[in-house]
């Protein structure tokens, strides 16, 4: 499971904790409590807290209830309403125990309450418990999104990410490119060498393509069978074409023997479609066009890329 573990740890390797309180002194006390064990971030009001959540995706939030303008409850409500942030656990910090308040907080989706003045031992224990639960949940989520054979993202993850990238690129009016790739004559490869060799071929192709992808927000997924898909947010047609050609070339350089292809080695065909997403369109349409271009690459002799802008007509 070694390749899963890197997915749920933050880039710094430590869990990320976000402290939200409008009183500097409270923040300082808790910062001292946790700074040795975690990557600790601070927000002094509700708006800042939401900004930090989008920016940092913390693993846990300690959230003061009483704050001017936007209180902790409202912050929590907004977090839980956004699918991108809803899985971040929230522990409320309150100045006194009030059963009705706590019920309200749990109904909003909080996982725990801590009372001021914060007791360091109780607070640390509760924070650790919640972080362990978060890591387990993250791990399960990752596993359910990974293709068992190749270790890259599976179709489910791809579908989710396509929706997300589409929405984000639509909001920012930035280009989104989508690539569909298919191993040429793969059925014949399996027939010739058997399914275990076929599995090994899929693994090699997947890992070589993964290496060709440079940025952490680009996504390579196994779409099904011998078909792969790549999502490239903030990438225009020219940039995506460059990457696609590079991928095809790297697979050719692998020189996996395949006696039933014209060149005697395993090759890829690819369809690439690029657009600046518009609200009146659906991500599915971009996928369909990339798929049609892949079909065209197959029709025109395989081992090639067919690429086009998609403008929605
Ligand atoms: Mg306060």
Coordinates of C-alpha atoms and ligand atoms in Angstrom, one line a residue:
X1 CA 0.0 0.0 0.0
X2 CA 3.0 2.3 -0.1
X3 CA 1.8 4.3 -3.1
X4 CA -1.4 5.2 -1.2
X5 CA 0.3 6.7 1.8
X6 CA 1.8 9.7 0.0
X7 CA -1.7 10.7 -1.1
X8 CA -3.2 11.6 2.3
X9 CA -0.2 13.2 4.0
X10 CA 0.1 17.0 3.3
X11 CA 3.1 18.0 1.3
X12 CA 5.0 18.9 4.5
X13 CA 4.3 15.4 5.7
X14 CA 2.5 16.6 8.8
X15 CA -1.3 17.1 9.3
X16 CA -2.5 20.6 8.7
X17 CA -4.3 22.3 11.5
X18 CA -6.3 25.6 11.1
X19 CA -6.9 27.7 14.2
X20 CA -9.7 30.2 14.0
X21 CA -10.3 32.7 16.7
X22 CA -10.8 36.5 16.8
X23 CA -8.6 36.9 19.9
X24 CA -4.9 36.9 19.2
X25 CA -4.1 35.6 22.7
X26 CA -6.3 32.5 22.3
X27 CA -4.7 31.8 18.9
X28 CA -1.2 32.2 20.4
X29 CA -1.9 29.7 23.2
X30 CA -3.2 27.1 20.8
X31 CA -0.4 27.7 18.3
X32 CA 2.1 27.0 21.0
X33 CA 0.2 23.8 21.9
X34 CA 0.4 22.4 18.4
X35 CA 3.3 23.9 16.5
X36 CA 5.7 21.1 17.2
X37 CA 3.5 18.3 16.0
X38 CA 1.5 19.8 13.1
X39 CA 1.6 22.4 10.3
X40 CA -0.4 25.1 12.1
X41 CA -2.2 27.9 10.2
X42 CA -4.2 30.8 11.7
X43 CA -7.3 32.8 10.7
X44 CA -8.6 35.7 12.8
X45 CA -12.1 35.9 11.4
X46 CA -14.7 33.8 9.5
X47 CA -13.9 35.2 6.0
X48 CA -10.2 34.5 6.5
X49 CA -11.0 31.0 7.7
X50 CA -12.9 30.2 4.5
X51 CA -10.1 31.6 2.4
X52 CA -7.5 29.5 4.2
X53 CA -9.6 26.4 3.7
X54 CA -9.7 26.8 0.0
X55 CA -6.0 27.6 -0.1
X56 CA -4.7 24.9 2.3
X57 CA -7.3 22.2 2.6
X58 CA -6.5 21.7 6.3
X59 CA -7.0 18.3 8.0
X60 CA -8.8 19.8 11.0
X61 CA -10.2 23.1 12.0
X62 CA -10.5 24.4 15.6
X63 CA -13.2 27.0 15.2
X64 CA -14.2 29.7 17.7
X65 CA -18.0 30.1 17.8
X66 CA -18.3 33.7 18.8
X67 CA -16.7 36.0 16.3
X68 CA -17.9 39.4 14.9
X69 CA -19.5 39.5 11.4
X70 CA -19.3 35.8 10.5
X71 CA -19.5 33.5 13.5
X72 CA -18.2 30.0 13.7
X73 CA -21.6 28.4 13.0
X74 CA -21.8 30.3 9.7
X75 CA -18.3 29.3 8.8
X76 CA -19.2 25.6 9.5
X77 CA -22.4 25.9 7.5
X78 CA -20.5 27.2 4.4
X79 CA -17.8 24.6 4.7
X80 CA -20.4 21.7 4.8
X81 CA -22.3 23.2 1.9
X82 CA -19.2 23.0 -0.4
X83 CA -18.4 19.5 -1.6
X84 CA -14.7 20.5 -1.9
X85 CA -14.5 21.4 1.8
X86 CA -17.3 19.4 3.4
X87 CA -14.9 16.6 4.5
X88 CA -12.8 18.8 6.7
X89 CA -13.6 18.1 10.4
X90 CA -14.6 21.0 12.6
X91 CA -14.1 21.2 16.4
X92 CA -15.9 24.1 17.9
X93 CA -14.3 26.2 20.7
X94 CA -16.9 27.7 23.0
X95 CA -16.5 29.9 26.1
X96 CA -19.1 28.0 28.2
X97 CA -21.1 24.8 28.0
X98 CA -24.6 25.2 26.6
X99 CA -26.4 22.1 25.6
X100 CA -28.6 23.8 23.0
X101 CA -25.6 25.4 21.4
X102 CA -23.8 22.1 21.2
X103 CA -26.7 20.3 19.6
X104 CA -26.9 23.1 17.0
X105 CA -23.1 22.7 16.3
X106 CA -23.4 18.9 15.9
X107 CA -26.3 19.4 13.6
X108 CA -24.2 21.7 11.5
X109 CA -21.7 18.9 11.1
X110 CA -19.1 19.6 13.9
X111 CA -17.3 16.5 15.2
X112 CA -16.5 17.8 18.8
X113 CA -16.7 20.7 21.2
X114 CA -13.9 22.1 23.4
X115 CA -14.5 24.7 26.2
X116 CA -12.4 27.7 27.1
X117 CA -10.1 28.1 28.8
X118 CA -8.7 25.2 26.8
X119 CA -7.1 22.4 28.7
X120 CA -3.9 21.4 26.8
X121 CA -4.2 17.7 27.6
X122 CA -7.9 17.3 26.7
X123 CA -7.5 19.5 23.6
X124 CA -4.5 17.6 22.3
X125 CA -6.2 14.2 22.9
X126 CA -9.3 15.3 21.0
X127 CA -7.4 16.8 18.2
X128 CA -5.3 13.6 17.8
X129 CA -8.4 11.5 17.8
X130 CA -10.0 13.5 15.0
X131 CA -6.9 13.6 12.9
X132 CA -6.6 9.8 13.1
X133 CA -10.2 9.5 12.0
X134 CA -9.6 12.0 9.2
X135 CA -6.5 10.1 8.0
X136 CA -8.4 6.8 7.9
X137 CA -11.3 8.4 6.0
X138 CA -8.8 9.9 3.5
X139 CA -7.1 6.6 3.1
X140 CA -10.3 4.8 2.3
X141 CA -11.4 7.5 -0.1
X142 CA -8.1 7.3 -1.9
X143 CA -8.2 3.6 -2.2
X144 CA -11.7 3.8 -3.6
X145 CA -10.4 6.2 -6.3
X146 CA -7.3 4.2 -7.4
X147 CA -7.2 1.6 -10.1
X148 CA -6.0 -1.6 -8.5
X149 CA -4.0 -2.8 -11.5
X150 CA -2.0 0.3 -12.4
X151 CA -2.1 2.4 -9.2
X152 CA -3.3 5.5 -11.1
X153 CA -6.7 7.1 -10.7
X154 CA -9.7 5.1 -11.6
X155 CA -12.8 6.0 -13.6
X156 CA -14.7 7.2 -10.5
X157 CA -12.0 9.6 -9.6
X158 CA -11.7 10.9 -13.2
X159 CA -15.5 11.6 -13.4
X160 CA -15.3 13.6 -10.1
X161 CA -12.3 15.5 -11.1
X162 CA -13.7 16.3 -14.5
X163 CA -16.8 17.9 -12.9
X164 CA -14.5 19.9 -10.5
X165 CA -12.0 21.0 -13.2
X166 CA -14.8 22.0 -15.5
X167 CA -16.5 24.1 -12.8
X168 CA -13.2 25.8 -11.7
X169 CA -12.1 26.5 -15.3
X170 CA -15.5 27.8 -16.1
X171 CA -15.4 30.2 -13.1
X172 CA -11.9 31.4 -14.0
X173 CA -12.5 31.3 -17.8
X174 CA -9.3 29.3 -18.2
X175 CA -8.8 26.5 -20.7
X176 CA -9.3 22.8 -19.9
X177 CA -7.9 20.1 -22.1
X178 CA -8.9 16.5 -22.1
X179 CA -7.1 13.6 -23.7
X180 CA -8.3 10.0 -24.4
X181 CA -5.6 7.4 -25.2
X182 CA -5.9 3.8 -26.2
X183 CA -3.2 1.1 -26.6
X184 CA -3.2 0.0 -30.3
X185 CA -4.1 -3.7 -31.1
X186 CA -4.2 -4.5 -27.4
X187 CA -6.7 -7.4 -27.8
X188 CA -4.1 -9.0 -30.2
X189 CA -1.4 -8.4 -27.6
X190 CA -3.4 -10.3 -25.0
X191 CA -4.2 -13.1 -27.5
X192 CA -0.5 -13.4 -28.4
X193 CA 1.1 -13.1 -24.9
X194 CA -1.7 -13.9 -22.4
X195 CA -3.5 -11.7 -19.9
X196 CA -0.7 -11.5 -17.3
X197 CA 1.6 -10.0 -19.9
X198 CA -1.3 -7.8 -20.9
X199 CA -1.5 -6.6 -17.3
X200 CA 2.2 -5.9 -17.2
X201 CA 1.9 -3.9 -20.4
X202 CA -0.9 -1.8 -18.9
X203 CA 1.2 -1.1 -15.8
X204 CA 4.2 -0.1 -17.8
X205 CA 2.3 2.2 -20.1
X206 CA 0.4 3.8 -17.1
X207 CA 3.6 4.5 -15.1
X208 CA 5.4 5.9 -18.2
X209 CA 2.5 8.3 -18.9
X210 CA 2.4 9.2 -15.2
X211 CA 6.0 10.2 -15.3
X212 CA 5.3 12.4 -18.4
X213 CA 2.8 14.4 -16.5
X214 CA 4.6 17.2 -14.7
X215 CA 2.1 19.1 -12.6
X216 CA 0.3 17.8 -9.4
X217 CA -3.1 19.0 -10.6
X218 CA -3.0 17.1 -13.9
X219 CA -4.8 13.8 -13.7
X220 CA -4.1 10.5 -15.5
X221 CA -6.8 7.9 -15.1
X222 CA -7.5 4.4 -16.3
X223 CA -10.8 5.0 -18.2
X224 CA -11.5 1.3 -18.7
X225 CA -9.8 -1.7 -20.3
X226 CA -6.8 -0.4 -22.3
X227 CA -8.2 3.1 -22.4
X228 CA -6.7 6.0 -20.5
X229 CA -7.8 9.6 -19.9
X230 CA -5.9 12.8 -19.0
X231 CA -7.3 16.0 -17.5
X232 CA -5.2 19.1 -18.0
X233 CA -6.7 22.2 -16.3
X234 CA -5.3 25.6 -17.2
X235 CA -3.8 24.1 -20.3
X236 CA -4.6 25.3 -23.8
X237 CA -4.5 23.2 -26.9
X238 CA -0.9 24.0 -27.8
X239 CA 0.4 23.0 -24.3
X240 CA -1.7 19.9 -24.3
X241 CA -0.6 18.8 -27.7
X242 CA 3.0 19.1 -26.6
X243 CA 2.4 16.9 -23.6
X244 CA 0.4 14.4 -25.7
X245 CA 3.1 14.0 -28.3
X246 CA 5.6 13.6 -25.5
X247 CA 3.5 10.8 -24.0
X248 CA 3.1 9.0 -27.4
X249 CA 6.8 9.3 -27.9
X250 CA 7.7 8.0 -24.5
X251 CA 5.6 4.9 -25.1
X252 CA 7.3 4.3 -28.4
X253 CA 10.6 4.6 -26.7
X254 CA 9.6 1.9 -24.2
X255 CA 9.7 -0.4 -27.3
X256 CA 7.5 -3.1 -25.8
X257 CA 7.5 -5.8 -28.5
X258 CA 4.2 -6.4 -30.3
X259 CA 4.6 -8.5 -33.4
X260 CA 1.1 -7.8 -34.6
X261 CA 1.5 -4.1 -35.1
X262 CA 3.1 -2.5 -38.2
X263 CA 6.1 -1.2 -36.3
X264 CA 6.5 -4.3 -34.1
X265 CA 6.1 -2.4 -30.8
X266 CA 3.3 -1.2 -28.6
X267 CA 1.9 2.3 -29.6
X268 CA -0.8 4.6 -28.5
X269 CA -3.5 6.5 -30.3
X270 CA -4.8 9.7 -28.8
X271 CA -7.7 12.1 -29.1
X272 CA -7.3 15.6 -27.6
X273 CA -9.9 18.2 -27.1
X274 CA -9.5 21.6 -25.6
X275 CA -11.9 24.4 -24.6
X276 CA -12.6 27.2 -22.2
X277 CA -15.7 25.8 -20.4
X278 CA -18.9 27.7 -20.7
X279 CA -21.9 27.4 -18.4
X280 CA -24.3 26.4 -21.1
X281 CA -22.2 23.3 -21.9
X282 CA -21.5 20.0 -20.2
X283 CA -18.2 18.3 -19.4
X284 CA -19.5 15.2 -21.1
X285 CA -19.5 17.1 -24.4
X286 CA -15.7 17.7 -24.2
X287 CA -15.2 14.0 -23.4
X288 CA -17.3 13.0 -26.4
X289 CA -15.3 15.1 -28.7
X290 CA -12.0 13.7 -27.4
X291 CA -13.4 10.3 -27.9
X292 CA -14.4 11.0 -31.5
X293 CA -10.9 12.3 -32.1
X294 CA -9.4 9.1 -30.7
X295 CA -11.7 7.2 -33.1
X296 CA -10.4 9.3 -35.9
X297 CA -6.7 8.6 -34.9
X298 CA -7.6 4.9 -35.0
X299 CA -9.2 5.3 -38.5
X300 CA -6.2 7.2 -39.9
X301 CA -3.7 4.5 -39.0
X302 CA -3.2 4.5 -35.2
X303 CA 0.0 5.5 -33.4
X304 CA -0.9 9.1 -33.7
X305 CA -2.6 12.1 -32.1
X306 CA -5.7 13.9 -33.3
X307 CA -6.3 17.2 -31.6
X308 CA -8.8 20.0 -31.9
X309 CA -10.3 23.0 -30.2
X310 CA -13.9 22.5 -29.0
X311 CA -16.1 25.6 -29.2
X312 CA -19.4 24.0 -28.4
X313 CA -20.9 23.7 -31.9
Ligands
LIG1 MG1 -14.3 34.8 19.9

